[in-house]
PDB file of C-alpha atoms in Angstrom:
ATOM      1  CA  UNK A   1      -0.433 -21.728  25.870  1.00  0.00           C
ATOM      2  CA  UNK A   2       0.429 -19.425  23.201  1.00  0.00           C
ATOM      3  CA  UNK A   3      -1.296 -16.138  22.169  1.00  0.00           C
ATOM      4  CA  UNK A   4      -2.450 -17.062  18.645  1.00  0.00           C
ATOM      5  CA  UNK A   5      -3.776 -20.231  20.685  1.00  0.00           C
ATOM      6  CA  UNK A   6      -6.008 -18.283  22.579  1.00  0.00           C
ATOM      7  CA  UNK A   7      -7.054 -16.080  19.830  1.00  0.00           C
ATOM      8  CA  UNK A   8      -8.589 -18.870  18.053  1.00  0.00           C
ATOM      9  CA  UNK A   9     -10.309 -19.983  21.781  1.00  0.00           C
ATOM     10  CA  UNK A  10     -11.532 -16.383  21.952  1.00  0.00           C
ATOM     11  CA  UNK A  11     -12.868 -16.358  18.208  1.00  0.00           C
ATOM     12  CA  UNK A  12     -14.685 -20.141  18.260  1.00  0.00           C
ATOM     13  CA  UNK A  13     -16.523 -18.761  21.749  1.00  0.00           C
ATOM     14  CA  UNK A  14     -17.302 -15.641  20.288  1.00  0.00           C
ATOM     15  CA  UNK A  15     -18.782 -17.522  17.166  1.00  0.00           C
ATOM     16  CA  UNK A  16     -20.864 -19.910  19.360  1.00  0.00           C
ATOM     17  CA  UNK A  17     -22.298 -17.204  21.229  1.00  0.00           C
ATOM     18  CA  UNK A  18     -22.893 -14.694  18.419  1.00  0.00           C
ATOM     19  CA  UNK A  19     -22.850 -16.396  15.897  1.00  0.00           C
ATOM     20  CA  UNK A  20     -26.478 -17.983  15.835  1.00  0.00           C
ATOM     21  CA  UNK A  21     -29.272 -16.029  14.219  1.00  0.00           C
ATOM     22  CA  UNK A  22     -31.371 -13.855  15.928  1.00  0.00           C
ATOM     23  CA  UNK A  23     -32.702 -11.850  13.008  1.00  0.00           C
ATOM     24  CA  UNK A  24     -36.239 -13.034  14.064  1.00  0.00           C
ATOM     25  CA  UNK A  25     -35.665 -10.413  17.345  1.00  0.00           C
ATOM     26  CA  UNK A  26     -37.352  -7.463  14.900  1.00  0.00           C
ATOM     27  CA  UNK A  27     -40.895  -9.009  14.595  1.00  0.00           C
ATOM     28  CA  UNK A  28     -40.644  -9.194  18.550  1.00  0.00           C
ATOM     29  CA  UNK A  29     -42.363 -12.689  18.755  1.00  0.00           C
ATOM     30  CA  UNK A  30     -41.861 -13.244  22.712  1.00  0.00           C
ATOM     31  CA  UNK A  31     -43.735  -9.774  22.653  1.00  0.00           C
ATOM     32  CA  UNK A  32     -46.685 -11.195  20.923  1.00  0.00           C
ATOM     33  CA  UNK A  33     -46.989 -14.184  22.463  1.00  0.00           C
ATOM     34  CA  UNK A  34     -46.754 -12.538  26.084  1.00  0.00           C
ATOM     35  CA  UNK A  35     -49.633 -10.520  25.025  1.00  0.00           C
ATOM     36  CA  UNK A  36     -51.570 -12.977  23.694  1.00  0.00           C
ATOM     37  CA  UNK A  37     -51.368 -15.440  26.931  1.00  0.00           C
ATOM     38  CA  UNK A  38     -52.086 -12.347  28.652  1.00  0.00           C
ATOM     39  CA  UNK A  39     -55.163 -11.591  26.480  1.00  0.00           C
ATOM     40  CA  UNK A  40     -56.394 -15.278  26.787  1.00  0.00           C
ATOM     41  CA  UNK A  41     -56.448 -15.659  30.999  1.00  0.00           C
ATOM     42  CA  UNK A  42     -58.046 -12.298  30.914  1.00  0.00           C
ATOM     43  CA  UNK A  43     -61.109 -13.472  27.970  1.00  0.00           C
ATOM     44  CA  UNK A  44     -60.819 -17.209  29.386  1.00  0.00           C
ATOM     45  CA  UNK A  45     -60.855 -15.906  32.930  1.00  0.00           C
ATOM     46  CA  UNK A  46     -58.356 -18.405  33.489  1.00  0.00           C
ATOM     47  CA  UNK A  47     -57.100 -18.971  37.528  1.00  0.00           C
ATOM     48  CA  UNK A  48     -53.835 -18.993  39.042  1.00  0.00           C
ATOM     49  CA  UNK A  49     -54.093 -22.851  39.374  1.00  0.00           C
ATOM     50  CA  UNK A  50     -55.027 -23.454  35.548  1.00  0.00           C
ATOM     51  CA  UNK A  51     -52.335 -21.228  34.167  1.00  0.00           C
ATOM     52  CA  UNK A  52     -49.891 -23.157  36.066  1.00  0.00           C
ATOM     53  CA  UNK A  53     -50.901 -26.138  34.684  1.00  0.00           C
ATOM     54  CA  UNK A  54     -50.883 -24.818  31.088  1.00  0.00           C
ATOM     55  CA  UNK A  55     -47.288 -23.759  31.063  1.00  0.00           C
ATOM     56  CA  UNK A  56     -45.621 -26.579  32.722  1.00  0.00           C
ATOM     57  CA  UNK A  57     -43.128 -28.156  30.614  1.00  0.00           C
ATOM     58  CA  UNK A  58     -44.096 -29.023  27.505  1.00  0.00           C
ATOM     59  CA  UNK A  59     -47.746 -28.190  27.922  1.00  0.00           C
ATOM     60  CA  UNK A  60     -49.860 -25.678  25.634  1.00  0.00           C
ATOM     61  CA  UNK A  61     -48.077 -22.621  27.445  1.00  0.00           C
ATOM     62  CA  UNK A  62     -44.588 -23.603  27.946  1.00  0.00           C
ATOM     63  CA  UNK A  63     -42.128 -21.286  25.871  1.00  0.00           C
ATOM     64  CA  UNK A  64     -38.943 -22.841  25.639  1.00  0.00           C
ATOM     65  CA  UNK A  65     -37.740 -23.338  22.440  1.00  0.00           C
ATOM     66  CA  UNK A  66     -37.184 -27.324  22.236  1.00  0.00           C
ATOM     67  CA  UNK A  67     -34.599 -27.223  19.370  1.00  0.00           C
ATOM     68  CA  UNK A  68     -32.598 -23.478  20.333  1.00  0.00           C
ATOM     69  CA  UNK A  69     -30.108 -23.664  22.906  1.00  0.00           C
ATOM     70  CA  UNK A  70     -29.795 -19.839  22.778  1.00  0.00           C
ATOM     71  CA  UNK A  71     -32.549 -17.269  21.538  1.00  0.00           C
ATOM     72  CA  UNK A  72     -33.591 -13.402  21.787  1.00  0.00           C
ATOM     73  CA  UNK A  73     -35.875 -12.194  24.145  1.00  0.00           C
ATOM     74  CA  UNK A  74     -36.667  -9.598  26.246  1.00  0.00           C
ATOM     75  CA  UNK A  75     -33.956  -7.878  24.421  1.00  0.00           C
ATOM     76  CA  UNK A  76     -31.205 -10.208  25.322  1.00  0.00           C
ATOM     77  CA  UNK A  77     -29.988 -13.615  24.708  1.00  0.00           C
ATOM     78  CA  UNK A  78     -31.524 -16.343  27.371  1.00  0.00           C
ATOM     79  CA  UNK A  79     -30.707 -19.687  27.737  1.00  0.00           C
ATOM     80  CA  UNK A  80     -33.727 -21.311  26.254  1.00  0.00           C
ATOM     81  CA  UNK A  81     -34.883 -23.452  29.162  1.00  0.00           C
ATOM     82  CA  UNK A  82     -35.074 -19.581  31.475  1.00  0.00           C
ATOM     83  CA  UNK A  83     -37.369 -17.952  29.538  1.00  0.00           C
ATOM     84  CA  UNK A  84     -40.351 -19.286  31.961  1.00  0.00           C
ATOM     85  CA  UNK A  85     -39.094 -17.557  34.487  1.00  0.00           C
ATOM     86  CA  UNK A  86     -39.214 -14.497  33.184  1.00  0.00           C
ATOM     87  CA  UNK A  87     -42.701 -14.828  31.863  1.00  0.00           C
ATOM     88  CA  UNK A  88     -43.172 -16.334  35.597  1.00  0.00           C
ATOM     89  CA  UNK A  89     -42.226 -12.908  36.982  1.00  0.00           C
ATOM     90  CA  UNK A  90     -45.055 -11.159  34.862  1.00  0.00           C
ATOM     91  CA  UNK A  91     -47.971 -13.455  35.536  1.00  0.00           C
ATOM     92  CA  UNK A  92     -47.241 -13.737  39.310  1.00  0.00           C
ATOM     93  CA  UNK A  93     -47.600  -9.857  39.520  1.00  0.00           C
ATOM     94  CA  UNK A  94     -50.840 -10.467  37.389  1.00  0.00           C
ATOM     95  CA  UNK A  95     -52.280 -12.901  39.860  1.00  0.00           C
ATOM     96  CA  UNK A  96     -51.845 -10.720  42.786  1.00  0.00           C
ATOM     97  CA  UNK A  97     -48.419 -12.378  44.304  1.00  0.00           C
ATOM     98  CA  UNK A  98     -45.465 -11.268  45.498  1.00  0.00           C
ATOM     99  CA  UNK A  99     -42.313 -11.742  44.538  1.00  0.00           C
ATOM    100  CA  UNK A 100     -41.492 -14.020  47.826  1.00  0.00           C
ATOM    101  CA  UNK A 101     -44.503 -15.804  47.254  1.00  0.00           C
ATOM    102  CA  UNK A 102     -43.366 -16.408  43.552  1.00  0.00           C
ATOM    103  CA  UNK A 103     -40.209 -17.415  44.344  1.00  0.00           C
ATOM    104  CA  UNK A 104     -41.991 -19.291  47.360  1.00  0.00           C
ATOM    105  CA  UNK A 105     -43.813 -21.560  45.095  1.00  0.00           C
ATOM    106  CA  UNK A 106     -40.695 -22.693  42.679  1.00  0.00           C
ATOM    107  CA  UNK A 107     -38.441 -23.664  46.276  1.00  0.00           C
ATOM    108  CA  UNK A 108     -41.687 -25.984  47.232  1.00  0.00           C
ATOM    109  CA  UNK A 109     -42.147 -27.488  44.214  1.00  0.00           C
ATOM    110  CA  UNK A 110     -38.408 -28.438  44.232  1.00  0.00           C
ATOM    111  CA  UNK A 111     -38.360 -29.210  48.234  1.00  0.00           C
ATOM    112  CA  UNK A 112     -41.508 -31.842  47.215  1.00  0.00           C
ATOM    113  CA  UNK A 113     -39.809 -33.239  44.597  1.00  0.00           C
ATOM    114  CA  UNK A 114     -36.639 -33.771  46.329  1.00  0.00           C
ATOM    115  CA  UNK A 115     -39.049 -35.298  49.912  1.00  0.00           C
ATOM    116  CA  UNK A 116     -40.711 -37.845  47.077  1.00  0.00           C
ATOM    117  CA  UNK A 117     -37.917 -38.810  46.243  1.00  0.00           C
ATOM    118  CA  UNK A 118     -38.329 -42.369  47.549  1.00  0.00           C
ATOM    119  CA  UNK A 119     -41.781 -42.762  47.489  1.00  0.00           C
ATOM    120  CA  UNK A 120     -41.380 -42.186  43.844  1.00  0.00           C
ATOM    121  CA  UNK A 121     -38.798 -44.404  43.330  1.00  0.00           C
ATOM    122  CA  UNK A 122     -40.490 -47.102  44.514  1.00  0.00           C
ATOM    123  CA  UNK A 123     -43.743 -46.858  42.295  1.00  0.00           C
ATOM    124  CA  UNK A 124     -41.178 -47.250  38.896  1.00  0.00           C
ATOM    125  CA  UNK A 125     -39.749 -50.691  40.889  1.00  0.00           C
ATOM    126  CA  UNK A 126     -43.218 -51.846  41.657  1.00  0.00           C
ATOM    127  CA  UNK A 127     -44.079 -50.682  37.577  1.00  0.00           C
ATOM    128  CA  UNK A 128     -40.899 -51.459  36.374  1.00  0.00           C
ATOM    129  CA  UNK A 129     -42.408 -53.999  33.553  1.00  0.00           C
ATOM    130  CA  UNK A 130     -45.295 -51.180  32.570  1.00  0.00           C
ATOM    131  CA  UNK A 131     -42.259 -48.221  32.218  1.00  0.00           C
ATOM    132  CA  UNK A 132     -40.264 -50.972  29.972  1.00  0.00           C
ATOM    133  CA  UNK A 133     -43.207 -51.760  28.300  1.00  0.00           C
ATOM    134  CA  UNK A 134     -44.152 -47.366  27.515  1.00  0.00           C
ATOM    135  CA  UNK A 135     -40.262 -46.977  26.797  1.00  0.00           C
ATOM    136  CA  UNK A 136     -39.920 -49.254  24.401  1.00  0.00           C
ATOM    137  CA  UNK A 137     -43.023 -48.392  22.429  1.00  0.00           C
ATOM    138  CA  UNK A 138     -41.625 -44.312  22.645  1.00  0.00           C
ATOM    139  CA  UNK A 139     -38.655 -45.412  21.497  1.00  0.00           C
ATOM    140  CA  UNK A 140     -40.089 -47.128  18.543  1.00  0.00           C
ATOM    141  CA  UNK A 141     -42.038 -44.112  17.453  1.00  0.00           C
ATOM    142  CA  UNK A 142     -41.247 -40.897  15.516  1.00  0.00           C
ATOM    143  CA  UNK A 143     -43.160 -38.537  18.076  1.00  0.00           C
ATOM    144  CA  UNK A 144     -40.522 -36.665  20.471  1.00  0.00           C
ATOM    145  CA  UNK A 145     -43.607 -35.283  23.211  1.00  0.00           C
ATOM    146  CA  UNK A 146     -46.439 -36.806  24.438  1.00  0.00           C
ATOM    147  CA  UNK A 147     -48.395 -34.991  26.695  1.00  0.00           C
ATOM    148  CA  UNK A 148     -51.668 -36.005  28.667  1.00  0.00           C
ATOM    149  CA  UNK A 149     -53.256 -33.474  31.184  1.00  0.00           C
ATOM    150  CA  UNK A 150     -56.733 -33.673  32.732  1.00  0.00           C
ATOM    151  CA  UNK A 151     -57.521 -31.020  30.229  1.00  0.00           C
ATOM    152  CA  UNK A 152     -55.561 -31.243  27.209  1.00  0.00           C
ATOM    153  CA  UNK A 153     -52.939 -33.766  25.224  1.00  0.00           C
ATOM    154  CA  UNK A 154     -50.550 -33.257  23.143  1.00  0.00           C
ATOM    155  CA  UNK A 155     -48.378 -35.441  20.211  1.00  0.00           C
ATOM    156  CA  UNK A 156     -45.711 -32.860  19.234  1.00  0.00           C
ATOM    157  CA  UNK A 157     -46.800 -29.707  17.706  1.00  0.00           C
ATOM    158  CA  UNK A 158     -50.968 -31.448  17.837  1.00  0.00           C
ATOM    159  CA  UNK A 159     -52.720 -30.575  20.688  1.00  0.00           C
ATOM    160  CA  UNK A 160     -55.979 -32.035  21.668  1.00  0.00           C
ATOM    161  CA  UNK A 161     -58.866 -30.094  23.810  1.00  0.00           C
ATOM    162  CA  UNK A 162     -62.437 -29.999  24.725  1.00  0.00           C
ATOM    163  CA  UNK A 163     -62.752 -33.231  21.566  1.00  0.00           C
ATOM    164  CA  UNK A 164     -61.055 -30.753  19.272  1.00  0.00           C
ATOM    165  CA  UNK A 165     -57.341 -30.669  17.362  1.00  0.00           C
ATOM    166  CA  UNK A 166     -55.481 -27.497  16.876  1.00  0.00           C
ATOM    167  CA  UNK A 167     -52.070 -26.461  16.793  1.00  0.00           C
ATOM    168  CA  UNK A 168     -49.604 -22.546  16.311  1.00  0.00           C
ATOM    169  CA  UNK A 169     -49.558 -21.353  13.223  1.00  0.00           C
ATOM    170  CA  UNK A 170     -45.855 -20.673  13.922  1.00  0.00           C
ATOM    171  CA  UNK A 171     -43.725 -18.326  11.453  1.00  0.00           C
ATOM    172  CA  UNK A 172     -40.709 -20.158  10.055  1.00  0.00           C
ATOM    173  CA  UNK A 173     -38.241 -18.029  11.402  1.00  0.00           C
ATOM    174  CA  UNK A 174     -39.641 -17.731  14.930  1.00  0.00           C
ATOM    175  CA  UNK A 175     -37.987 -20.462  17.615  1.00  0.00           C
ATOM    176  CA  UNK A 176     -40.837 -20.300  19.970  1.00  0.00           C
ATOM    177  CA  UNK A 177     -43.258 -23.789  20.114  1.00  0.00           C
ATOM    178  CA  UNK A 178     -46.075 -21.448  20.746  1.00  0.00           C
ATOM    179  CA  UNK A 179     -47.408 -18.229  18.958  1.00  0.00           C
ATOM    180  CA  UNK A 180     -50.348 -15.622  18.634  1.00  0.00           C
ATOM    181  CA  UNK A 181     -52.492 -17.660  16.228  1.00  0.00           C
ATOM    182  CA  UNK A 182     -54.009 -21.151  16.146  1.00  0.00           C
ATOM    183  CA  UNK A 183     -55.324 -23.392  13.393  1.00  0.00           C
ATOM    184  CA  UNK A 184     -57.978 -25.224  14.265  1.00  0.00           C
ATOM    185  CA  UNK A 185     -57.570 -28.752  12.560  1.00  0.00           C
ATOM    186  CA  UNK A 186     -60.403 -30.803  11.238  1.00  0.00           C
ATOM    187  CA  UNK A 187     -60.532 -34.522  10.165  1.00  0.00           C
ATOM    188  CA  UNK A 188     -57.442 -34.721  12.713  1.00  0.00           C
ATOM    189  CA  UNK A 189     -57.080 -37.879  15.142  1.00  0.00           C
ATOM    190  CA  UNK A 190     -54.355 -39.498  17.212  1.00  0.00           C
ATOM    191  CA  UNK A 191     -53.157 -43.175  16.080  1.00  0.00           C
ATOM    192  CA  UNK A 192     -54.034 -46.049  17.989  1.00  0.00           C
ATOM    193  CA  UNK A 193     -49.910 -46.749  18.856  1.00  0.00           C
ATOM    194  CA  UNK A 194     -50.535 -42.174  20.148  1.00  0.00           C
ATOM    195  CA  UNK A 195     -53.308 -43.237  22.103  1.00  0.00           C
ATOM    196  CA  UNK A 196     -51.751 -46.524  23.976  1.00  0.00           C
ATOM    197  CA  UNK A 197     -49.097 -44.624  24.778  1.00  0.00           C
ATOM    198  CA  UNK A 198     -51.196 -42.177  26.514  1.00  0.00           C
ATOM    199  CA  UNK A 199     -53.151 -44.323  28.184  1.00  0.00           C
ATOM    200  CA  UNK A 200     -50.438 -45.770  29.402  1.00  0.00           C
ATOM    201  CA  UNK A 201     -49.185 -42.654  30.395  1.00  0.00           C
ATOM    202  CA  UNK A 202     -52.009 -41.886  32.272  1.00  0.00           C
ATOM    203  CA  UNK A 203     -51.820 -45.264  34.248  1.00  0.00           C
ATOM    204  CA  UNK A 204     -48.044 -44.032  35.376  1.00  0.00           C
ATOM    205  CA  UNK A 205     -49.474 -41.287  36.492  1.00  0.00           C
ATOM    206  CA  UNK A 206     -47.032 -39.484  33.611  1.00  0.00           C
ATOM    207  CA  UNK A 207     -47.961 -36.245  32.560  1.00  0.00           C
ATOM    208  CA  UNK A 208     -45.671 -35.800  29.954  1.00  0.00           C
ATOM    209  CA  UNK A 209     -42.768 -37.617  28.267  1.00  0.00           C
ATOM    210  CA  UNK A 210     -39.942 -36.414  25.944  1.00  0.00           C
ATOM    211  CA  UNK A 211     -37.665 -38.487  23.871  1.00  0.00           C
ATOM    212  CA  UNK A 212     -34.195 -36.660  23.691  1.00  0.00           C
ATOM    213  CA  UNK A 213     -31.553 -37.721  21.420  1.00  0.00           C
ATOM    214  CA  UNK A 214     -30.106 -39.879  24.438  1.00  0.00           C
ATOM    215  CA  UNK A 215     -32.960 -40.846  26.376  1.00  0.00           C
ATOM    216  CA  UNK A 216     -36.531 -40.474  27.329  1.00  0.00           C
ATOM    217  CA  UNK A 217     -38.049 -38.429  30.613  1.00  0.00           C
ATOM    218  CA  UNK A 218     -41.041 -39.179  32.181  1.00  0.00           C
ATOM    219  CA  UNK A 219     -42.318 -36.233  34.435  1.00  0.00           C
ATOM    220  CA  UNK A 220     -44.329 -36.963  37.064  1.00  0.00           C
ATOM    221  CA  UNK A 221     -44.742 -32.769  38.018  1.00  0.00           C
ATOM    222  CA  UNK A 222     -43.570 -29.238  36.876  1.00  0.00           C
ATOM    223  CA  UNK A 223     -43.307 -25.816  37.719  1.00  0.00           C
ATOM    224  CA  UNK A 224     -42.387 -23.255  34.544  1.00  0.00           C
ATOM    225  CA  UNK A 225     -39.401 -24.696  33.716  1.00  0.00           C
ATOM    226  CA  UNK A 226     -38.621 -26.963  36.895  1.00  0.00           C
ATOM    227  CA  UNK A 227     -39.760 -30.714  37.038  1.00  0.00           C
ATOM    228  CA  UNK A 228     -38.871 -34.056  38.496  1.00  0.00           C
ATOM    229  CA  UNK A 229     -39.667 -37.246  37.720  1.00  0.00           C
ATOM    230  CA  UNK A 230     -37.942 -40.021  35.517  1.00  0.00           C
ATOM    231  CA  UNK A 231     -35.278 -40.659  33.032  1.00  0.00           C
ATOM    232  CA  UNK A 232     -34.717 -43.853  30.690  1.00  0.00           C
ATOM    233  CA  UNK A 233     -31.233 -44.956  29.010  1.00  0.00           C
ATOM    234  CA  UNK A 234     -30.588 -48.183  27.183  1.00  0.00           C
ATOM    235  CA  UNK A 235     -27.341 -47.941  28.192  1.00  0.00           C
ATOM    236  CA  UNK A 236     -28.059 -47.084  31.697  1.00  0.00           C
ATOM    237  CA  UNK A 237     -26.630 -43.614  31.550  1.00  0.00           C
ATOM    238  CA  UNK A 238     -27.841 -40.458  32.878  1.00  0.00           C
ATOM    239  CA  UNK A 239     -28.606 -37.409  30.428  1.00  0.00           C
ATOM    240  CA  UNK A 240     -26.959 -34.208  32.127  1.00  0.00           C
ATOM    241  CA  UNK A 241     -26.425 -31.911  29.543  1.00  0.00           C
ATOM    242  CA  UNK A 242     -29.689 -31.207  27.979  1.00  0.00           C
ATOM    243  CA  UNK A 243     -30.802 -27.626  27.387  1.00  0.00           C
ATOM    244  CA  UNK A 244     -34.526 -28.126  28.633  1.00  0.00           C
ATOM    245  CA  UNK A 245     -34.139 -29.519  31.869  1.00  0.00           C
ATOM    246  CA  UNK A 246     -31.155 -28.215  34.247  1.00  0.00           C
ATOM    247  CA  UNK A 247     -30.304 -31.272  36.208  1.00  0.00           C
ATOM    248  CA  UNK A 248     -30.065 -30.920  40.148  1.00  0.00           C
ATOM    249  CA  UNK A 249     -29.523 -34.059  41.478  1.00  0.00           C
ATOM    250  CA  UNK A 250     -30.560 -37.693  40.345  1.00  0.00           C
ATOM    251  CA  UNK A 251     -30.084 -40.903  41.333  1.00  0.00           C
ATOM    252  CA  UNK A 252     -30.323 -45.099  39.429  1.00  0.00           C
ATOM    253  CA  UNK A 253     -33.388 -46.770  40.428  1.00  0.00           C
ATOM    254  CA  UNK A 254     -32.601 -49.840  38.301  1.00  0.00           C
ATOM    255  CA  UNK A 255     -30.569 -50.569  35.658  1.00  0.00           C
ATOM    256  CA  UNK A 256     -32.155 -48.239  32.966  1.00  0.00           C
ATOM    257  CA  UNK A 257     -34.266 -45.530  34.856  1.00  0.00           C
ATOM    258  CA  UNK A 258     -32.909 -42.817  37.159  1.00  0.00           C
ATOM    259  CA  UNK A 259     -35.068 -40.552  39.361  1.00  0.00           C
ATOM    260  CA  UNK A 260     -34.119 -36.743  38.437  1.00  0.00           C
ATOM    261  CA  UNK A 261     -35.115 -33.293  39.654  1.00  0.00           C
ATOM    262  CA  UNK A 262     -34.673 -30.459  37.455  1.00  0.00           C
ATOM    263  CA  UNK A 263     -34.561 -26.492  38.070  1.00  0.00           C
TER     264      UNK A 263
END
């Protein structure tokens, strides 16, 4: 391989890396929102249990950017789907636990979802007509999340809690989903094909699903930025490089759905 070769290796790596934006890092918006969740389990008086559930992926508290591979924070630049970790670190200190327990609770989650494994599998066979059925009505729409907790749902950036819609008021430069401010929006509903889809999300005992550019994932559980549940291909392929979920193992139910766990 010849120097100049490398040299132009070197320089495309180099631009890849540093060559993204991060002129946002000023304004210090992973500072702000850290406070603010901070601020609102303090006011809210918000448990251990319910702040878990609000940042599991793709719920109301989850901070990974969804369309950043790379972004600034904590003064550094993190792979976006590790950033719950870190935020993971501050709030388990906050509720009192150590940092075996912490780390305790993420190895469970993923030991569970590994020991389901089967069990899981076979609900999608024994559903396999009602997962076509939600896929193919995902596929058809334009939303990319669809979230539906005991508390709260979601329809991309729309959230929906306690009968009211709100979503961030989120600057234009910042590549967080979430920020210090809300809007609170009036006259605001879901569409019938929104709702159907979370009913029938609901009946799959789905908490959340995400379209991806190759694919759609259905997760049954999460844990920051951990999860398992599973994935659907057309073509019967399994997505492996996708920035928000860092594939562990999976493994084809049937022809178009695979059974994944994520950390």
């Amino acid at each position: 391989m010849s120097k100049n070769y490398l040299i132009i290796i070197s320089t495309l790596i180099f631009n890849f890396t540093f060559g993204q934006d991060y002129s946002y890092k000023s304004k210090k918006y992973d500072l702000k929102i850290f406070e603010y969740l901070m601020e609102r389990t303090k006011t809210d008086s918000i448990t251990l249990d319910e702040y878990l559930e609000f940042s599991k992926p793709f719920s109301k508290w989850d901070i990974r950017p969804i369309k950043t591979r790379k972004v600034w924070a904590m003064d550094t630049i993190h792979s976006a789907s590790t950033i719950p970790n870190f935020i993971w670190g501050s709030f388990s200190n906050k509720y009192n636990l150590s940092k075996d327990q912490a780390s305790d609770k993420a190895n469970d989650f993923l030991k569970e979802a590994v020991s389901n494994k089967n069990k899981n599998s076979m609900f999608i066979i024994k559903n396999l007509a009602k997962f076509k059925e939600l896929s193919k009505n995902i596929v058809k729409s334009s939303n990319k999340v669809f979230l539906n907790q005991k508390s709260i749902q979601r329809i991309d950036n729309i959230y929906k809690e306690n009968n009211s819609y709100w979503n961030y008021i989120i600057p234009k430069d910042s590549p967080f989903p979430l920020s210090d401010e809300i809007s609170i929006l009036t006259n605001e509903d879901f569409s019938k094909e929104q709702k159907d889809i979370l009913k029938l999300l609901s009946q799959l005992k789905i908490y959340t699903a995400y379209k991806s550019d190759k694919g759609i994932y259905y997760l049954i559980d999460g844990f920051t930025d951990n999860s398992y549940g599973y994935f659907y291909n057309p073509e019967g392929m399994m997505e492996t490089n996708n920035d928000l979920f860092e594939i562990m193992g999976y493994e084809e139910i049937s022809a178009n759905f695979f059974y994944y766990v994520a950390n």
